[in-house]
Amino acid sequence: MRIVLIGCGVVGQSFARILIRREAELAKNYGFHPRVVAMVDRGGAAVNPKGLDLEKMLSVKVEKGTVAASREYGRLAMSALDVIESVEAEAMVEATPTNIKDGEPGLSHIKTAFKTGKHVVTTNKGPLALALPVLTELADYNKVYLKFSGTVGAGTPVLELAKKCLLGDRIVSIRGILNGTTNYILTEMDEKRITFQQALENAQKLGYAEADPSMDVDGIDAACKLVIMANWIMNKKATLKDVDVQGIRKVTLQALEEAAKRGCTVKLVGSINDNLKVKPTEISRHDPLSVGGVLNAVTFVSEFAGEETIIGRGAGGMETASAILRDLLDIKHNLATTLIA
Amino acid sequence: MRIVLIGCGVVGQSFARILIRREAELAKNYGFHPRVVAMVDRGGAAVNPKGLDLEKMLSVKVEKGTVAASREYGRLAMSALDVIESVEAEAMVEATPTNIKDGEPGLSHIKTAFKTGKHVVTTNKGPLALALPVLTELADYNKVYLKFSGTVGAGTPVLELAKKCLLGDRIVSIRGILNGTTNYILTEMDEKRITFQQALENAQKLGYAEADPSMDVDGIDAACKLVIMANWIMNKKATLKDVDVQGIRKVTLQALEEAAKRGCTVKLVGSINDNLKVKPTEISRHDPLSVGGVLNAVTFVSEFAGEETIIGRGAGGMETASAILRDLLDIKHNLATTLIA
């Protein structure tokens, strides 16, 4: 499988590292022979139709700041869209940063990949939160796959658990702690009895929160993930504007203390029932959803199999990259099945 | 798909109920048209090559105690082995009780099904704990599938999470709370400060523990599940005798109180590293594995995707029956793929 990799940040580089480390096993266990024929970052592109030497490209990236600095294969003037349009490949891996204003540049990358017949694996929540119903239709129309396991739960297979492990059953509702940063802040407030502001500053010092923490603390990141689950798992045609979102800025120490008296704690819970909601919610400390620190947790309520909760780290470069690899293997498997049929 | 159902206890009856309730959806969503052509219980069999009326058979079972009492289709003298050998069907669902002495009668049912070319879905841990490596080989040799999702976690898709949701990754170790009864007893001891004996009696009153509680409290049920995971998920050729088992009879209130001082609690943990072990283990209350009541929880440590924990009820008729249905759909899907190829 020839792959175009757009975005060489932490996730993109981790993906390249996994491909290097698992080359032999992927060939042996799955008959999977990935060849990254192009890599693109903010500085330009590197292209080799025979497959780039990933080890070398990672060195160039680290030393020179851009893969376009490669002497043999660098293309300083080449944009991501140029690459997606002109380089022959079966799949595009899109790992540029999330932008929830207009979904760009990810949205254009994905649409262009579809148009040129490339399957898409993305870890970018922006295009999905804004336009997942449309993108799903476009993928169908162009007869390509759109996969995005890494967008919810990073390496933790939240979407796969729901879609692959509950065959024949029906998921009737979902609730989850979908953002590690806010969960860390709430856990710190609860355990150390510090204010939101103090906990936020700690999280920023540790690198868990951005300088502008709005995506996390205002619940937007969690809302994006909720939209993705609503579409993919529950067939709801929802986008970000359909989510009733409330962040954690107003959660007080007092609220946490009151909750504690009832054997409860306050978590930022995203829920899908009739409506999509993200808001600070009091839950029992005995609820499997009540996880601490940066962990994420999602509970699926199914008709027959009961309630299942999956817990894991919801972030991390290697973790997210492992989800990209899963998606590519899934596409390979689906193609094998469909081509034969 | 024609199905022979061996065992009409809580699980077998729940399975029949799910088939009735989901008939239309199974046809529409999966193209799945199950036909139960024979049912067997301790009193005999009922056989109809065109497919039994499940609603009627459940009434007969409830009213007369055995499906063999059916006027039209009952066969009082017919044994399970007779049925498996003589009735044409694509699959056998084996839901007789677990027996860890010699695995019978389940073991003979499964072997006979293989010999007559029937795929097997079982919820019976006995044959698997004693002979899973051999049974897997026999299934391969006879070119049939052997599935047993319901044996670990009941409706909670523990085995599927590991096998289907971590493609391309490698599970390096597993630990889990695999038995709801012992977890209930330990939770009660911890929270109500009562002794093992008192908690056991409460569990027996509530129906969570058997009159002879040995399978649960001596760790044997958990060990069976550990063997199944070791074989299926980690390719270890293990059987019950390879597990170092210690139950919870000797867990004292004092041990729980000491653990509490360290922010911990004591759980019956099964673990797979170099060895297979089931024993009372102190774990942090913040560990996702630290679930209360009758819940089960399993943590998979994977090379790239990190640690994932799945939590759910590990028992229940409907839940276990939903796992049987998943396995049958899986077999159907695999057959479609293989037949085409």
XYZ file of C-alpha atoms in Angstrom:
682
model
C 0.000 0.000 0.000
C 1.389 3.391 -1.029
C 0.794 6.095 1.562
C 0.973 9.874 1.471
C 1.635 11.261 4.963
C 0.411 14.820 5.523
C 1.630 16.331 8.780
C 4.918 15.362 10.409
C 4.387 16.506 13.990
C 4.433 14.186 16.983
C 1.748 11.890 15.553
C 3.156 11.772 12.020
C 6.649 11.022 13.270
C 5.390 8.385 15.698
C 3.534 6.723 12.828
C 6.754 6.578 10.792
C 8.553 5.077 13.803
C 5.940 2.360 14.239
C 6.218 1.435 10.552
C 9.988 1.108 10.929
C 9.782 -0.910 14.135
C 7.054 -3.281 12.994
C 7.990 -3.735 9.326
C 8.773 -7.433 9.581
C 5.780 -8.290 11.771
C 3.338 -6.344 9.592
C 4.510 -8.256 6.551
C 4.421 -11.615 8.309
C 1.206 -11.300 10.332
C -0.929 -9.217 7.990
C 0.741 -9.364 4.570
C 0.918 -5.594 4.908
C 3.688 -3.766 3.029
C 3.241 -0.032 3.574
C 5.347 2.323 1.459
C 5.318 6.015 2.380
C 5.751 7.660 -1.031
C 5.396 11.257 0.175
C 5.666 13.203 3.406
C 4.481 16.775 3.832
C 5.064 19.317 6.610
C 4.835 23.106 6.892
C 8.191 23.486 5.089
C 7.262 21.490 1.998
C 7.350 17.891 0.836
C 9.538 14.892 0.169
C 8.475 12.534 -2.590
C 9.751 9.171 -3.772
C 7.360 6.962 -5.736
C 9.422 3.915 -4.733
C 8.966 4.666 -1.041
C 10.896 7.023 1.204
C 13.528 5.762 3.603
C 11.666 6.609 6.807
C 14.717 6.422 9.043
C 16.470 9.000 6.880
C 13.412 11.229 6.593
C 13.012 11.333 10.372
C 16.658 12.422 10.690
C 16.176 15.167 8.101
C 13.029 16.334 9.890
C 14.756 16.480 13.273
C 17.956 18.081 11.969
C 16.578 20.520 9.406
C 13.030 21.084 10.658
C 11.384 19.977 7.436
C 11.386 16.850 5.286
C 11.634 19.178 2.267
C 15.287 19.670 3.185
C 16.071 16.160 1.966
C 18.696 16.524 -0.754
C 17.470 13.660 -2.882
C 13.712 13.810 -2.436
C 12.891 17.249 -0.983
C 10.409 19.537 -2.800
C 10.507 22.898 -1.060
C 7.833 24.510 -3.190
C 5.370 21.640 -3.149
C 2.197 22.052 -1.101
C 0.131 19.341 0.566
C -2.623 19.741 -2.042
C -0.072 19.448 -4.866
C 1.179 16.226 -3.348
C -2.274 14.757 -2.752
C -3.302 15.581 -6.314
C -0.179 14.498 -8.126
C 1.394 11.627 -6.191
C -0.013 8.192 -6.876
C -0.985 6.359 -3.693
C -3.733 4.194 -2.264
C -4.082 6.052 1.019
C -3.516 9.397 2.687
C -2.712 9.696 6.380
C -3.815 13.142 7.561
C -2.204 14.224 10.821
C -2.333 18.021 10.726
C -3.585 19.942 13.788
C -7.279 20.298 14.605
C -8.939 23.566 13.643
C -12.591 23.885 14.520
C -13.160 27.270 12.848
C -13.256 25.967 9.284
C -11.559 22.579 9.514
C -8.683 23.708 7.301
C -6.264 22.683 5.995
C -7.406 19.161 6.908
C -10.792 19.482 5.255
C -9.317 20.322 1.836
C -6.734 17.579 2.210
C -9.448 15.030 2.833
C -11.713 16.186 0.005
C -8.811 16.241 -2.440
C -7.748 12.766 -1.384
C -11.279 11.500 -2.007
C -11.353 13.096 -5.448
C -8.120 11.381 -6.416
C -9.366 8.015 -5.181
C -7.310 7.802 -2.004
C -8.544 6.181 1.182
C -8.179 8.514 4.146
C -7.017 7.872 7.697
C -7.115 11.010 9.806
C -6.400 11.975 13.384
C -7.722 15.495 12.795
C -10.970 16.189 14.651
C -11.739 19.536 12.957
C -13.063 18.354 9.585
C -15.006 15.551 11.267
C -16.650 17.719 13.924
C -17.750 20.248 11.323
C -18.713 18.013 8.428
C -18.710 14.311 9.216
C -22.123 13.588 7.626
C -20.968 15.208 4.369
C -17.532 13.587 4.443
C -19.048 10.144 4.942
C -21.244 10.671 1.904
C -18.331 11.969 -0.153
C -16.238 8.938 0.763
C -19.069 6.631 -0.283
C -19.568 8.535 -3.527
C -15.858 8.247 -4.349
C -15.799 4.596 -3.230
C -13.011 5.113 -0.723
C -12.745 4.535 3.027
C -12.608 7.274 5.654
C -11.181 6.092 8.988
C -10.484 8.078 12.143
C -9.986 5.749 15.119
C -7.280 7.970 16.601
C -9.644 10.936 16.994
C -11.451 9.421 19.978
C -9.379 7.920 22.773
C -6.081 8.139 20.832
C -4.733 4.581 21.119
C -7.676 3.331 23.172
C -9.991 1.587 20.694
C -13.206 3.355 21.705
C -14.803 3.507 18.257
C -13.734 -0.026 17.396
C -15.134 -1.464 20.623
C -18.520 -0.026 19.727
C -18.495 -1.021 16.062
C -16.650 -4.316 16.017
C -17.338 -5.893 19.389
C -21.080 -5.530 19.772
C -22.251 -7.260 16.592
C -25.957 -7.957 16.605
C -26.513 -5.672 19.580
C -27.700 -2.070 19.644
C -26.069 0.770 21.541
C -28.811 2.862 23.107
C -26.742 5.539 24.831
C -23.168 6.654 25.428
C -21.511 8.718 28.111
C -17.863 9.431 28.552
C -14.965 11.400 29.892
C -13.456 12.383 26.584
C -10.766 14.900 27.474
C -7.693 14.113 29.558
C -6.738 17.723 30.333
C -10.028 18.628 31.977
C -10.085 15.318 33.809
C -6.616 16.041 35.148
C -7.695 19.511 36.319
C -10.852 18.214 38.025
C -8.924 15.368 39.659
C -6.315 17.819 40.997
C -8.997 20.188 42.303
C -10.731 17.292 44.028
C -7.677 15.631 45.549
C -5.557 18.679 46.413
C -8.415 21.068 47.164
C -7.079 23.732 44.834
C -9.068 26.095 42.598
C -9.671 25.689 38.887
C -7.119 28.431 38.167
C -4.414 26.769 40.261
C -5.065 23.353 38.757
C -5.028 24.810 35.244
C -1.653 26.427 35.895
C -0.270 23.108 37.154
C -1.575 21.365 34.049
C 0.054 23.997 31.853
C 3.396 23.596 33.657
C 3.241 19.834 33.071
C 2.371 20.284 29.398
C -1.107 18.738 29.800
C -2.788 22.041 28.904
C -2.027 24.534 26.129
C -1.177 28.206 26.729
C -4.641 28.882 25.295
C -6.560 26.111 27.047
C -9.936 26.914 25.531
C -10.268 23.801 23.314
C -9.965 21.648 26.423
C -11.451 23.578 29.340
C -14.405 24.951 27.401
C -15.389 21.430 26.403
C -14.831 21.845 22.664
C -12.425 18.951 22.260
C -14.847 16.669 24.120
C -17.716 17.964 21.958
C -15.774 17.135 18.764
C -15.288 13.561 19.976
C -18.952 13.321 20.909
C -19.948 14.365 17.375
C -17.690 11.697 15.914
C -19.225 8.999 18.142
C -22.769 10.170 17.429
C -22.231 9.864 13.676
C -20.111 6.758 13.563
C -21.643 4.655 16.296
C -25.234 5.848 16.538
C -25.936 6.969 12.962
C -26.916 10.483 14.038
C -26.240 13.197 11.459
C -24.763 15.644 13.958
C -22.116 18.350 13.778
C -20.461 20.510 16.407
C -23.276 23.065 16.449
C -25.706 20.356 17.605
C -23.850 19.864 20.894
C -24.930 21.669 24.044
C -21.470 22.488 25.457
C -20.460 23.750 28.879
C -16.834 23.714 30.039
C -15.301 23.405 33.505
C -14.254 27.025 34.180
C -17.130 27.500 36.601
C -16.663 24.287 38.572
C -15.960 25.366 42.143
C -14.199 23.685 45.000
C -17.471 23.957 46.868
C -19.295 21.935 44.216
C -16.651 19.221 44.497
C -16.923 19.198 48.291
C -20.707 18.967 48.179
C -20.438 16.091 45.691
C -17.900 14.326 47.925
C -20.413 14.329 50.794
C -22.711 12.261 48.581
C -19.910 9.825 47.621
C -19.643 11.540 44.267
C -17.268 13.662 42.225
C -17.669 16.122 39.352
C -16.471 15.132 35.882
C -16.791 16.692 32.451
C -19.177 14.165 30.929
C -20.176 13.977 27.277
C -23.433 12.133 26.679
C -25.483 10.960 23.724
C -29.122 10.181 24.323
C -31.798 12.136 22.504
C -29.429 15.108 22.675
C -25.680 15.629 22.569
C -24.364 17.275 25.707
C -20.995 18.071 27.265
C -21.183 19.411 30.790
C -19.784 19.093 34.311
C -21.753 16.272 35.899
C -21.841 14.726 39.337
C -21.152 10.988 39.186
C -20.667 8.328 41.853
C -17.106 7.477 42.776
C -18.130 3.849 42.254
C -19.128 4.477 38.637
C -16.547 2.801 36.344
C -16.534 6.144 34.501
C -15.037 7.824 37.560
C -11.379 7.630 36.475
C -8.638 9.973 37.648
C -5.800 11.975 36.117
C -5.520 12.217 32.341
C -7.446 9.008 31.700
C -10.440 8.883 29.376
C -13.390 6.544 29.877
C -16.458 5.749 27.796
C -19.518 3.734 28.815
C -21.698 2.134 26.157
C -25.185 1.069 27.177
C -26.290 -1.735 24.895
C -29.619 -3.502 24.608
C -28.461 -7.032 25.470
C -24.802 -7.046 26.472
C -25.355 -4.521 29.259
C -23.067 -1.616 30.127
C -19.449 -1.727 29.009
C -16.812 0.796 29.947
C -13.472 1.207 28.235
C -10.705 3.140 29.915
C -7.329 4.296 28.618
C -5.067 7.234 28.000
C -6.787 9.529 25.541
C -3.626 11.119 24.182
C -0.052 10.440 23.126
C 1.900 10.316 19.877
C 2.647 6.593 19.802
C -0.841 5.765 21.016
C -2.494 7.861 18.294
C -0.106 6.486 15.682
C -1.060 2.949 16.690
C -4.657 3.864 15.834
C -3.580 5.038 12.365
C -1.930 1.692 11.775
C -5.072 -0.149 12.913
C -7.137 1.869 10.454
C -4.787 1.103 7.574
C -4.864 -2.627 8.376
C -8.637 -2.414 8.495
C -8.752 -0.786 5.075
C -6.416 -3.436 3.702
C -8.634 -6.173 5.123
C -11.839 -4.571 3.829
C -10.329 -4.132 0.383
C -9.283 -7.762 0.262
C -12.826 -8.820 1.127
C -14.515 -6.435 -1.303
C -12.199 -6.978 -4.247
C -12.792 -10.680 -4.041
C -16.552 -10.174 -3.855
C -27.702 -20.957 9.186
C -29.047 -24.120 10.826
C -28.266 -24.342 14.515
C -28.350 -27.165 17.048
C -28.788 -25.770 20.576
C -27.445 -28.029 23.322
C -28.442 -26.898 26.820
C -31.649 -24.994 27.530
C -30.892 -23.394 30.882
C -30.830 -19.660 31.496
C -28.291 -19.008 28.738
C -29.890 -21.288 26.136
C -33.328 -19.831 26.761
C -31.996 -16.271 26.658
C -30.357 -17.051 23.331
C -33.686 -18.280 21.926
C -35.341 -15.083 23.198
C -32.768 -12.855 21.508
C -33.278 -14.692 18.212
C -37.019 -14.113 18.487
C -36.688 -10.448 19.419
C -34.096 -9.549 16.812
C -35.239 -11.709 13.895
C -36.089 -8.800 11.592
C -32.994 -6.758 12.435
C -30.640 -9.717 12.036
C -32.031 -10.362 8.575
C -31.895 -6.718 7.578
C -28.574 -5.632 9.081
C -26.538 -8.804 8.657
C -28.402 -10.976 6.159
C -28.497 -13.499 8.989
C -31.304 -16.057 9.019
C -30.742 -18.440 11.922
C -32.880 -21.552 12.133
C -32.725 -23.624 15.313
C -33.301 -27.144 13.990
C -32.800 -28.951 17.290
C -32.839 -28.163 20.991
C -31.563 -30.520 23.668
C -31.940 -30.478 27.447
C -31.614 -33.075 30.222
C -35.050 -34.478 29.360
C -34.346 -35.148 25.693
C -34.571 -33.302 22.401
C -36.861 -31.509 20.010
C -36.021 -31.706 16.308
C -37.442 -30.022 13.236
C -35.217 -29.817 10.165
C -37.277 -26.856 8.939
C -36.591 -24.902 12.103
C -38.342 -25.047 15.478
C -40.865 -22.426 16.521
C -38.804 -20.893 19.335
C -41.727 -19.172 21.013
C -43.543 -22.501 21.295
C -40.442 -24.377 22.418
C -39.837 -21.893 25.232
C -43.426 -22.400 26.406
C -43.027 -26.170 26.356
C -39.758 -25.877 28.289
C -41.289 -23.654 30.953
C -44.515 -25.648 31.273
C -43.234 -29.195 30.987
C -39.622 -28.840 32.086
C -38.170 -30.267 28.866
C -38.378 -29.451 25.177
C -38.734 -33.190 24.571
C -42.327 -32.847 25.801
C -43.258 -31.092 22.551
C -46.037 -33.165 20.962
C -44.963 -32.539 17.384
C -41.195 -32.432 17.601
C -40.208 -33.959 20.971
C -37.795 -36.925 21.047
C -37.726 -38.213 24.612
C -35.131 -40.897 23.977
C -32.741 -38.817 21.919
C -29.439 -37.798 23.531
C -27.357 -34.722 22.773
C -24.750 -36.855 20.993
C -27.468 -38.516 18.878
C -28.706 -35.091 17.854
C -25.258 -33.672 17.079
C -24.406 -36.742 15.002
C -27.650 -37.107 13.124
C -29.176 -33.662 12.671
C -27.880 -31.634 9.749
C -26.775 -28.161 10.782
C -24.008 -25.663 10.160
C -23.425 -24.778 13.813
C -23.811 -26.075 17.349
C -24.399 -23.761 20.284
C -23.148 -25.504 23.423
C -24.546 -24.040 26.643
C -24.337 -26.879 29.151
C -22.881 -26.237 32.627
C -19.144 -26.008 33.242
C -17.461 -29.086 34.683
C -13.762 -28.802 35.346
C -13.205 -32.425 36.395
C -13.324 -33.909 32.895
C -15.103 -31.218 30.858
C -18.067 -33.521 30.190
C -20.559 -33.591 28.650
C -19.465 -30.416 26.839
C -16.167 -31.870 25.672
C -17.810 -34.781 23.847
C -20.448 -32.463 22.396
C -17.756 -30.231 20.938
C -15.630 -33.049 19.551
C -18.646 -34.690 17.958
C -19.737 -31.408 16.421
C -16.277 -30.987 14.898
C -16.365 -34.515 13.483
C -19.685 -33.847 11.794
C -18.450 -30.558 10.324
C -20.329 -28.193 12.622
C -18.953 -24.867 13.764
C -19.097 -24.536 17.536
C -20.073 -21.621 19.754
C -19.785 -22.484 23.421
C -20.280 -20.734 26.745
C -18.922 -23.731 28.622
C -15.552 -23.045 30.269
C -14.818 -26.664 31.283
C -13.684 -28.135 27.941
C -11.717 -24.972 27.151
C -9.899 -24.785 30.469
C -8.880 -28.429 30.238
C -8.120 -28.799 26.553
C -8.168 -25.551 24.600
C -4.884 -26.183 22.740
C -6.174 -29.561 21.542
C -9.635 -28.245 20.692
C -8.171 -25.420 18.613
C -6.135 -27.924 16.629
C -9.118 -30.223 16.178
C -11.223 -27.325 14.901
C -8.508 -26.427 12.399
C -8.153 -30.035 11.315
C -11.904 -30.310 10.719
C -11.989 -26.876 9.051
C -14.615 -25.465 11.405
C -14.679 -22.499 13.746
C -14.623 -22.701 17.548
C -15.880 -19.526 19.250
C -16.353 -18.818 22.941
C -16.741 -15.071 23.548
C -19.306 -15.629 26.291
C -16.874 -17.578 28.471
C -14.928 -14.477 29.529
C -16.873 -11.419 30.652
C -20.258 -12.837 29.580
C -21.679 -10.026 27.441
C -18.652 -7.772 27.902
C -16.525 -8.242 24.778
C -13.219 -8.900 26.540
C -11.815 -11.400 24.030
C -12.997 -9.364 21.044
C -11.463 -6.159 22.353
C -8.093 -7.894 22.482
C -8.347 -9.661 19.138
C -10.259 -7.229 16.955
C -9.433 -3.802 18.304
C -5.672 -3.890 18.626
C -4.700 -4.836 15.062
C -1.002 -4.378 14.401
C -0.255 -4.038 18.089
C 1.007 -6.661 20.527
C -0.447 -7.410 23.949
C 2.416 -7.936 26.367
C 0.512 -8.667 29.560
C -2.994 -8.992 30.956
C -4.455 -8.645 34.406
C -8.058 -8.771 35.416
C -10.837 -9.244 37.901
C -12.502 -12.181 36.245
C -15.083 -13.354 38.757
C -18.044 -11.290 39.910
C -18.896 -13.380 42.970
C -15.497 -12.995 44.619
C -15.418 -9.322 43.700
C -18.782 -8.869 45.362
C -17.565 -10.632 48.507
C -14.346 -8.596 48.715
C -16.244 -5.343 48.070
C -18.714 -6.181 50.848
C -15.930 -7.082 53.287
C -14.156 -3.820 52.488
C -17.161 -1.512 52.637
C -19.184 -3.109 55.449
C -16.228 -4.404 57.455
C -17.627 -7.909 57.648
C -15.729 -11.200 57.519
C -15.345 -13.461 54.508
C -17.860 -15.894 55.990
C -20.491 -13.196 56.537
C -19.988 -11.731 53.070
C -20.198 -15.198 51.494
C -23.487 -15.853 53.274
C -24.878 -12.543 51.997
C -23.775 -13.414 48.467
C -25.462 -16.802 48.758
C -28.698 -15.192 49.974
C -28.679 -12.861 46.977
C -27.988 -15.680 44.545
C -24.525 -14.385 43.603
C -22.823 -17.431 45.102
C -23.690 -21.122 44.814
C -24.428 -23.393 47.802
C -21.022 -24.931 47.027
C -19.084 -21.744 46.322
C -15.767 -23.450 45.571
C -15.634 -22.690 41.818
C -15.802 -18.999 42.638
C -14.118 -18.446 46.000
C -11.247 -20.852 45.358
C -10.390 -18.972 42.179
C -11.139 -21.820 39.762
C -13.640 -19.905 37.622
C -11.152 -17.041 37.283
C -8.382 -19.504 36.426
C -10.518 -21.042 33.650
C -11.011 -17.602 32.118
C -7.309 -16.872 32.440
C -6.493 -20.052 30.514
C -8.889 -19.044 27.748
C -7.283 -15.592 27.445
C -3.754 -17.010 27.535
C -4.511 -19.327 24.622
C -6.707 -17.091 22.538
C -5.062 -13.729 23.015
C -1.441 -14.515 23.809
C -0.924 -17.788 21.937
C 0.192 -19.650 25.052
C -0.535 -23.359 25.065
C -1.842 -23.424 28.622
C -4.432 -25.464 30.484
C -5.903 -25.223 33.967
C -3.024 -27.123 35.570
C -0.601 -24.395 34.448
C -2.287 -21.772 36.615
C -1.006 -20.963 40.076
C -4.346 -20.519 41.872
C -5.138 -19.101 45.280
C -8.686 -18.169 46.293
C -10.050 -15.573 48.702
C -10.982 -17.727 51.713
C -7.968 -16.519 53.649
C -8.388 -12.798 52.933
C -8.869 -11.138 56.330
C -10.522 -7.902 57.366
C -7.126 -6.921 58.716
C -5.496 -7.288 55.296
C -8.188 -5.050 53.810
C -7.701 -2.465 56.551
C -3.934 -2.450 56.089
C -4.394 -2.022 52.336
C -6.848 0.841 52.905
C -4.182 2.736 54.860
C -2.072 2.688 51.705
C -4.962 3.870 49.495
C -5.371 0.338 48.220
C -7.805 -2.535 48.322
C -7.516 -6.300 47.878
C -8.942 -7.918 44.737
C -8.759 -11.410 43.279
C -6.521 -10.650 40.312
C -5.712 -13.019 37.477
C -2.549 -12.148 35.594
C -0.699 -13.356 32.521
C 2.970 -12.469 32.236
C 5.554 -15.210 32.086
C 3.274 -17.186 34.373
C -0.453 -17.567 34.852
C -1.561 -16.603 38.340
C -4.812 -16.049 40.202
C -4.421 -14.634 43.679
C -5.624 -11.963 46.128
C -3.631 -8.865 45.247
C -3.396 -5.392 46.697
C -4.156 -2.748 44.066
C -4.544 1.033 44.231
C -8.076 2.359 44.524
C -7.158 4.633 41.597
C -6.350 1.691 39.337
C -9.088 1.404 36.660
C -9.120 -2.287 37.586
C -10.420 -1.408 41.049
C -14.129 -1.921 40.341
C -16.745 -2.778 42.933
C -19.622 -5.208 43.329
C -20.130 -7.951 40.771
C -18.290 -6.101 37.991
C -15.430 -7.654 36.060
C -12.509 -5.663 34.659
C -9.581 -6.573 32.435
C -6.508 -4.471 31.631
C -4.511 -5.163 28.481
C -1.011 -3.757 28.310
C -0.082 -3.288 24.661
C 3.191 -2.262 23.053
C 1.992 0.920 21.332
C -1.590 1.702 22.264
C -0.835 1.728 25.995
C -3.018 0.246 28.735
C -6.681 -0.339 28.057
C -9.203 -1.493 30.599
C -12.628 -2.881 29.815
C -15.259 -3.090 32.519
C -18.671 -4.741 32.535
C -20.904 -7.262 34.215
C -19.281 -10.661 33.920
C -22.469 -12.670 34.187
C -26.109 -12.818 33.165
C -28.246 -14.912 30.827
C -29.085 -12.229 28.278
C -25.534 -10.872 28.356
C -23.993 -14.291 27.735
C -26.563 -15.019 25.029
C -25.626 -11.758 23.286
C -22.053 -13.086 23.081
C -23.307 -16.296 21.428
C -25.071 -14.212 18.804
C -21.905 -12.157 18.192
C -19.933 -15.353 17.649
C -22.470 -16.701 15.174
C -22.427 -13.435 13.209
C -18.657 -13.589 13.223
C -18.694 -17.118 11.838
C -21.161 -16.058 9.164
C -18.933 -13.136 8.209
C -15.763 -15.265 8.153
C -17.472 -17.898 6.042
C -18.615 -15.280 3.527
C -15.054 -13.996 3.237
C -13.479 -17.428 2.967
C -15.989 -18.973 0.597
C -15.479 -16.104 -1.799
C -11.696 -16.443 -1.571
